[in-house]
Amino acid sequence: MSESVPRYWRENKVRERLIGSKCENCGKITFPPRKVCPYCKSKKLTEVELPKEGKLLSYSIVRKPPAEFEKYAPYAIGIIALENGVNIISQLTDVDLKDIKIGMALEGIVRKYREEGEEGLIHYGIKFRPKLK
Amino acid sequence: MKPIVAGVGMTKVGEQWSKSLKDLALEASLEAIDSSNLIPEVVVFSNMMSGRLQAQDHLGTLLVDELGLRGLPAVRVEAACASGGAAFHVAYNMIKSGLYNIALVVGAEKMSDTSTEQTTTALMTAEDREYTGFYGASFVSLNALAHRLYMERFNVSEEEMASLAVLSHENGINNPFAMYRKKISIKEVLESPYVADPIHLLEAAPTSDGAAAVILASEEVVKSKSYAVSVEASTMATDTIRYYEREDLLTFESAKKAFANAISASKIEKTQIDIIELHDAFTIVGYLTLESTNIVERGKAAKLIANNKFSLSDKPSVNTMGGLKSRGHPIGATGLFQIAEIYLQLTNNAGKNQVDNAKVGVAFNVGGVGTTTSVSVLKRR
Amino acid sequence: MKPLREVGILGFGGYIPMYRIKDEEIACAWNAPTSGLPVVEKAVPGPDEDVFTMSYEAAKNAIARAKISPNLIRAAFVGTESKPYAVKPTGSMLVTSLGLDNRSLAAEYEFACKAGTEAFQSAIALVGSGMLEYAMAIGADIAQGRPGDELEFTSGAGAAAFIFSKKSEETVAFLEYSVSYVSDTPDFWRRQGQKYPQHAGRFTGEPAYFNHIISSVRTLLEETGLKPSDFSYAVFHQPNTKFPLRVGELLGFSPEKIKPGLLSPMIGNAYAGIVPLGLSAVLENAKPNERILVASFGSGAGSDAFSFVTQEALEEKKNLAPSVSDYLRRKKYITYATYALYKNKIVR
């Protein structure tokens, strides 16, 4: 199921830079950005760029992928606790599937998620890999 | 005023190559109508994916005409895998409000018309497309995140994790509507391939075709005691759709809230419950439901089931007709299969799996990763 | 050439994909002799990498070393012959993904293997003229070579990004002088719509590689009055291990001066990325006040030669991002079958 072009474009900045929102009232940060704070209902939220380093909370290996991900299977997805305490979901890359461990230090870089065939748009977003240094 | 379950209907669950979505819904509906001896005034259709799998929506209207009831009001209700429970909740409120006296709630899903990849993709529409689906997560893999974390946090073994699947299959053997009527062993579960590590194929409920229907009626029209089952409560609650945003990844807040509300609405004590139908699309969903609702202690559900708790001779018994795992999981129908199965138990029609003197049954129908939960409490009148 | 105002390198960063295939493995796949191979092993990108993602990571490292907010940068130029889209700029993708100012120049440069240093020249000119304060130039490639062709033994992958600003105490090196030298010499080309390049065999050597590098470097030496002995390091384009050492010998640069920036034996020829990567490796090893000669070569054909002099800020900034040697150490060997899968030579 391909995204439409405008639909991909609307989100690309948020996905590639990890833009979340911070509540000016209670200080909680959420990803992706919201219009209403889920914690205190405040509507005063500002955009913030999230850190791209964190630790792996849990992971799974996708062996039966959704359409357009067949080329990359098997691959790992995980929940990452970013340094500022915000959790996000992402694919893991540049790692042997058998070396993945809960708690491992990860860093986010931009990678390809899928292609709309040979002629269509290429979709990018942040993926996480073992911290290099 | 308590809505009454006046009749139920079920199709066999499985790969029903020769039957369409409409055929399945029609079959279960006609059976429910016939068994109730009532003519519905309104139709609520539960289905999740027909728009994507069959390119067919407007299901309520489609079905009403086929039933020979042209002209009736009809709606379709969707809440991912909790669609059945949600449709039941809507019909419950229709009767409870007094605006309608007889409602047909039918759930149907046809999953064998498309390829595995198309179905996998369609199932992911239960999740936030932009911030979960985009990343290539499959629905199984999201549950696998919880599964792995649960094992890690509570020191639960793979064998223990498999136990609910084994229990469901044990009970499904005697369910004539079930898709897989055979016993499985822990060893077989653990030797089956991973669908999304650490979830094995035999820990995941099979995709399937099937339909189930329930006639709900007001006490006004069913005065006779032959209508033996009342609905004591029907509740629903939701959580953030993005699993990673949960405060605690191992608590289903939706199940916790919906169950607490159901208990207070029904005034039934937890100790009175004879039967629990768990939404074991994956074993972890069953465990987290039991624990989030405080039916069992945190971290204990898998271990208890591994030690033979919740069998047919226990109180409460779990998944008495095979649960999702053995019966099969035709998404939109599942919540109504659960109601129909409890109905069989409470009316003493559960055959070899009849639980002695079953009076109270509770169904948990879960959509997403504990994202939407509907709780239905049924009681023998 | 010299800009109106002095220009320096404010930040730099390299990137090398983690997968490696040994030339011996490629030779075995084709039942070819395993002796006399042009490089030891080459870097292979993972299936989710392309020139945009490699450029992104190199740029991220360069920004960390530049110690400026990315939104101060007003140009993103990428020199490459393997951009993900034939039409649609990688530069604008970098602007959005890295958070550069939207009021930026963004474009790709194509000049075979010298596209990266061609981008350098443009960035330097814009900063040198005072039009921009900060400009980023990247050389990046996933080198293409037809399966079984001799290019397959050397076609590597890598990227390096450089942020140029006016010379200051913050710059790690400043530009002393540069020369560009080109002529129509058809040693290597890829026609529109074709997947793999063609090359003219031994014609790529003397009339192409050697003639153009020697011309640009000799011009630079003549016009600056510098001698090879004035340079501590030399980075030449490296289509294999032999050519850069040989051209150094012809120009009077000893192997000791070339080896710190000689990466092709370990990662293959990363086309437009290899010389910028070699310069990154040299900067990570150099001390302040050392002179570096850089001479790229691009088929078709031309060479850009530069003289850079390192500054004090280099010492501190070296450690602000992963180094080329960190990326060289991080490696996983793959078989030819995995290589064929990752490179889309077999498709499921």
XYZ file of C-alpha atoms in Angstrom, chain B residues 1-149:
149
model
C -33.179 -3.016 31.929
C -30.744 -5.627 30.749
C -30.385 -6.572 27.122
C -30.934 -10.274 26.569
C -29.012 -12.571 24.249
C -31.876 -14.120 22.339
C -29.977 -16.242 19.873
C -26.595 -16.876 18.298
C -25.222 -18.181 15.013
C -21.751 -19.252 13.911
C -20.106 -20.489 10.748
C -17.249 -22.896 10.702
C -13.943 -21.010 10.900
C -11.198 -21.733 8.393
C -10.329 -21.212 4.765
C -13.778 -21.078 3.245
C -12.822 -20.927 -0.407
C -16.352 -21.267 -1.748
C -17.980 -18.673 0.526
C -17.791 -14.899 0.179
C -17.786 -12.375 3.000
C -21.478 -11.845 2.349
C -22.214 -15.600 2.336
C -20.516 -16.008 5.713
C -22.309 -13.054 7.303
C -25.614 -14.263 5.899
C -25.130 -17.804 7.195
C -24.384 -16.721 10.780
C -27.121 -14.061 10.762
C -29.854 -16.393 9.534
C -28.914 -18.944 12.140
C -29.030 -16.342 14.918
C -32.360 -15.010 13.696
C -33.838 -18.505 13.415
C -32.623 -19.573 16.844
C -34.048 -16.419 18.448
C -37.424 -16.544 16.754
C -37.236 -12.757 16.544
C -37.036 -10.339 13.631
C -34.338 -7.684 14.078
C -35.190 -3.986 13.893
C -31.629 -2.861 13.335
C -28.381 -4.414 12.071
C -24.874 -3.716 13.355
C -22.146 -5.223 11.193
C -18.653 -5.751 12.580
C -15.773 -5.967 10.140
C -12.264 -4.564 9.978
C -10.778 -4.929 6.528
C -13.369 -5.492 3.794
C -12.486 -2.163 2.161
C -8.945 -3.375 1.576
C -9.415 -7.137 1.254
C -12.631 -7.189 -0.785
C -12.865 -3.567 -1.967
C -16.307 -3.651 -0.429
C -17.723 -1.339 2.214
C -21.293 -0.367 3.109
C -21.635 -3.822 4.635
C -24.686 -3.223 6.814
C -26.804 -2.257 3.851
C -25.365 -5.059 1.735
C -26.399 -7.642 4.299
C -29.823 -6.284 5.252
C -31.145 -6.718 1.745
C -29.796 -10.275 1.504
C -31.513 -11.110 4.797
C -34.838 -10.137 3.263
C -35.025 -7.171 5.594
C -34.677 -4.379 3.034
C -35.234 -0.998 4.627
C -33.842 -1.679 8.108
C -31.330 0.747 9.607
C -27.859 -0.741 9.412
C -24.350 0.381 10.357
C -20.881 -1.058 10.229
C -18.621 -0.761 13.288
C -14.845 -0.981 13.145
C -12.315 -1.055 15.984
C -9.574 -3.250 14.535
C -9.522 -6.706 16.188
C -11.989 -5.395 18.790
C -14.581 -4.665 16.097
C -16.855 -7.477 17.292
C -16.889 -6.295 20.887
C -17.344 -2.704 19.736
C -20.318 -3.658 17.532
C -21.795 -5.570 20.449
C -21.287 -2.459 22.616
C -23.124 -0.312 20.067
C -26.040 -2.755 19.820
C -26.113 -3.109 23.600
C -26.543 0.645 23.911
C -29.214 0.672 21.198
C -31.310 -1.777 23.221
C -30.408 -0.260 26.567
C -31.537 3.157 25.377
C -34.982 1.770 24.590
C -34.926 3.029 21.014
C -34.744 -0.483 19.594
C -36.037 -3.768 20.932
C -34.266 -6.282 18.736
C -30.829 -5.925 17.181
C -28.774 -8.247 15.024
C -25.036 -7.916 15.637
C -23.025 -9.839 13.097
C -19.267 -9.988 12.681
C -17.563 -11.372 9.595
C -14.115 -11.339 8.093
C -12.834 -12.980 4.921
C -9.039 -13.190 4.956
C -8.315 -15.876 2.385
C -9.153 -13.729 -0.657
C -5.760 -11.995 -0.541
C -2.068 -12.868 -0.257
C -0.374 -13.109 3.139
C 1.460 -9.835 2.432
C -1.742 -7.999 1.562
C -3.405 -9.311 4.712
C -0.348 -8.438 6.841
C -0.427 -4.930 5.403
C -4.158 -4.570 6.012
C -3.816 -5.760 9.632
C -1.278 -3.003 10.224
C -3.980 -0.422 9.609
C -4.907 -1.079 13.253
C -1.787 0.895 14.111
C -0.747 4.468 13.403
C 0.251 4.284 9.759
C 2.555 7.302 9.872
C 4.443 6.522 13.062
C 4.338 2.751 13.410
C 3.317 1.190 10.103
C 5.780 3.353 8.187
C 8.670 1.661 9.978
C 7.884 -1.789 8.606
C 6.512 -3.211 11.824
C 4.085 -6.073 11.322
C 1.215 -6.489 13.744
C 2.811 -9.667 15.104
C 6.117 -7.880 15.646
C 4.469 -5.211 17.821
C 3.046 -7.911 20.061
C 6.464 -9.561 19.983
C 7.945 -6.407 21.545
C 5.630 -6.907 24.521
C 6.262 -10.672 24.513
C 10.035 -10.211 24.762
C 9.816 -7.507 27.402
